[in-house]
Amino acid sequence: MGQQFPDIVSVEWLRDHLDDSTLVVVDSSTHLTLPKDGPYSVEPGRATYDSAHIPGAVFADLLTDFADPDSAEAWTAPASERFAAASGALGIGDGVRVVVYDQHDGYWATRFWWHLRLEGFDDVAVLDGGLPAWKAAGAPVTDTPVSPTPVTFTARRRDDLIRSTQQVRDAIDDDKTVLVNVLDPATYRGDTSTYARPGHIPSSINLPVARIRDPETGLLRPVTELRALFEEAGLLDPGITPVTYCGGGIAATGVAHALALAGRDDVAVYDGSLTAWTADASLPLTVGADPR
């Protein structure tokens, strides 16, 4: 892949490199509300970006510019040409490095991290802890608008990093693939659900995305702890390919990112996830505990 940039950077690192002319900082904030009952709702984070963002950061709207306008599911990955145009407009292209963050739990940032890698751009890192960690460290924020200089983004789609519904269906009985549901255990078991039908995709294991972060600091756990977590789940076995999924393909990228830190940069994401899967009544679901 030729990656020269780490998959994660600290607040201290970004503060020291904020004036680097080859660095593009991206705020990918999006506001997702998950009620206990009923469908989820989502809103772009432009207003919160306008009120306070890291100095020099540009805003990436994952609901419009970086989404397929013709998809039934929100924020589905668009055609490479659309993604390339939107990235180039933000100043993302050859010869730059990207640090992406969001204003919540970091999974919209990992979504953009994954999406850039999907299109062949590897020099992208996630700001550990996002804007909350930046503010907690006393680092500056601003409401000053940013006008990026457009560049050319060359998309090189890596189809191995994304899965369609049909591909996931075919993988249910594939012993070379491990489907990983990253939602909470109750949703995994089908005790509760905000999707069309409760349960999980047959043969998938449960590894809640909450387990990759320190609940007190919001930062990712040390790589040694992540490796132990993934080793226990069998996800570091080079003979298998992990495919992560969640409700709509957002939190799934958080586990994919953590797996990359642990040495697995080949993890695929089921883009439609349960939103797409449960909408098709012909597709099977399992209700109950982890099959393993």
CSV table of N, CA, C and O in Angstrom, one decimal, residues 25 39 64 68 85 98 102-103 110 112 121-122 150 181 183 204 210 221 225 245 247 254 280-281:
chain,number,residue,atom,x,y,z
A,25,VAL,N,-6.2,19.1,7.6
A,25,VAL,CA,-7.0,18.7,8.7
A,25,VAL,C,-8.5,18.7,8.3
A,25,VAL,O,-9.0,19.7,7.8
A,39,PRO,N,-36.6,4.4,14.4
A,39,PRO,CA,-35.5,4.6,13.5
A,39,PRO,C,-34.5,5.7,14.0
A,39,PRO,O,-34.9,6.6,14.8
A,64,THR,N,-23.7,14.2,2.2
A,64,THR,CA,-24.0,14.7,0.9
A,64,THR,C,-22.8,14.6,-0.1
A,64,THR,O,-22.8,13.7,-1.0
A,68,ASP,N,-23.5,8.5,-1.8
A,68,ASP,CA,-24.2,8.2,-3.1
A,68,ASP,C,-25.6,8.8,-3.0
A,68,ASP,O,-26.4,8.3,-2.2
A,85,ALA,N,-13.9,14.1,-6.7
A,85,ALA,CA,-14.2,15.5,-6.9
A,85,ALA,C,-14.4,16.2,-5.6
A,85,ALA,O,-13.9,17.3,-5.4
A,98,VAL,N,-3.4,13.7,5.6
A,98,VAL,CA,-4.7,14.1,6.1
A,98,VAL,C,-4.8,13.6,7.6
A,98,VAL,O,-4.4,12.5,7.9
A,102,ASP,N,-13.6,14.1,14.5
A,102,ASP,CA,-15.0,14.5,14.6
A,102,ASP,C,-15.3,15.0,16.0
A,102,ASP,O,-14.4,15.1,16.8
A,103,GLN,N,-16.5,15.4,16.3
A,103,GLN,CA,-16.8,16.1,17.5
A,103,GLN,C,-17.5,15.1,18.5
A,103,GLN,O,-18.0,15.6,19.5
A,110,THR,N,-13.3,7.8,11.6
A,110,THR,CA,-12.8,6.5,11.1
A,110,THR,C,-13.5,6.2,9.8
A,110,THR,O,-13.0,5.5,8.9
A,112,PHE,N,-14.3,8.4,7.5
A,112,PHE,CA,-13.6,9.1,6.4
A,112,PHE,C,-12.2,8.5,6.2
A,112,PHE,O,-11.8,8.4,5.0
A,121,PHE,N,-6.1,6.2,-1.0
A,121,PHE,CA,-5.3,7.2,-0.4
A,121,PHE,C,-5.0,6.7,1.0
A,121,PHE,O,-5.8,6.6,1.9
A,122,ASP,N,-3.7,6.5,1.3
A,122,ASP,CA,-3.2,5.9,2.5
A,122,ASP,C,-2.6,6.8,3.5
A,122,ASP,O,-2.5,6.5,4.7
A,150,PRO,N,-8.4,24.0,-4.2
A,150,PRO,CA,-8.7,22.7,-4.9
A,150,PRO,C,-7.4,22.1,-5.5
A,150,PRO,O,-6.6,22.8,-6.0
A,181,ASN,N,-19.9,-8.3,14.0
A,181,ASN,CA,-20.9,-7.4,14.4
A,181,ASN,C,-20.4,-6.6,15.5
A,181,ASN,O,-20.0,-7.1,16.6
A,183,LEU,N,-21.9,-4.0,17.2
A,183,LEU,CA,-22.9,-3.3,18.0
A,183,LEU,C,-22.9,-3.9,19.4
A,183,LEU,O,-22.2,-4.9,19.7
A,204,SER,N,-22.0,-14.6,12.3
A,204,SER,CA,-21.2,-13.4,12.7
A,204,SER,C,-20.9,-13.5,14.2
A,204,SER,O,-21.8,-13.9,15.0
A,210,ALA,N,-17.4,-0.5,21.5
A,210,ALA,CA,-17.0,0.2,22.8
A,210,ALA,C,-15.8,-0.4,23.5
A,210,ALA,O,-15.1,0.3,24.2
A,221,ARG,N,-7.6,2.3,23.2
A,221,ARG,CA,-6.7,1.5,24.1
A,221,ARG,C,-5.4,1.3,23.4
A,221,ARG,O,-5.2,1.4,22.2
A,225,GLU,N,-3.1,-3.8,24.0
A,225,GLU,CA,-4.4,-4.3,24.4
A,225,GLU,C,-5.4,-4.6,23.3
A,225,GLU,O,-6.1,-5.5,23.3
A,245,TYR,N,-19.3,-5.0,10.4
A,245,TYR,CA,-20.6,-4.4,10.1
A,245,TYR,C,-21.2,-3.9,11.4
A,245,TYR,O,-20.9,-4.3,12.5
A,247,GLY,N,-24.8,-0.9,12.2
A,247,GLY,CA,-26.1,-0.5,11.8
A,247,GLY,C,-26.1,0.1,10.4
A,247,GLY,O,-27.0,-0.2,9.6
A,254,GLY,N,-14.8,1.9,12.9
A,254,GLY,CA,-14.0,2.1,14.1
A,254,GLY,C,-13.2,0.8,14.4
A,254,GLY,O,-12.0,0.9,14.8
A,280,ASP,N,-34.3,-6.3,3.7
A,280,ASP,CA,-34.7,-7.4,2.8
A,280,ASP,C,-35.2,-8.6,3.6
A,280,ASP,O,-34.4,-9.3,4.2
A,281,ALA,N,-36.5,-8.8,3.5
A,281,ALA,CA,-37.1,-9.9,4.3
A,281,ALA,C,-36.6,-11.3,3.9
A,281,ALA,O,-36.8,-12.2,4.7
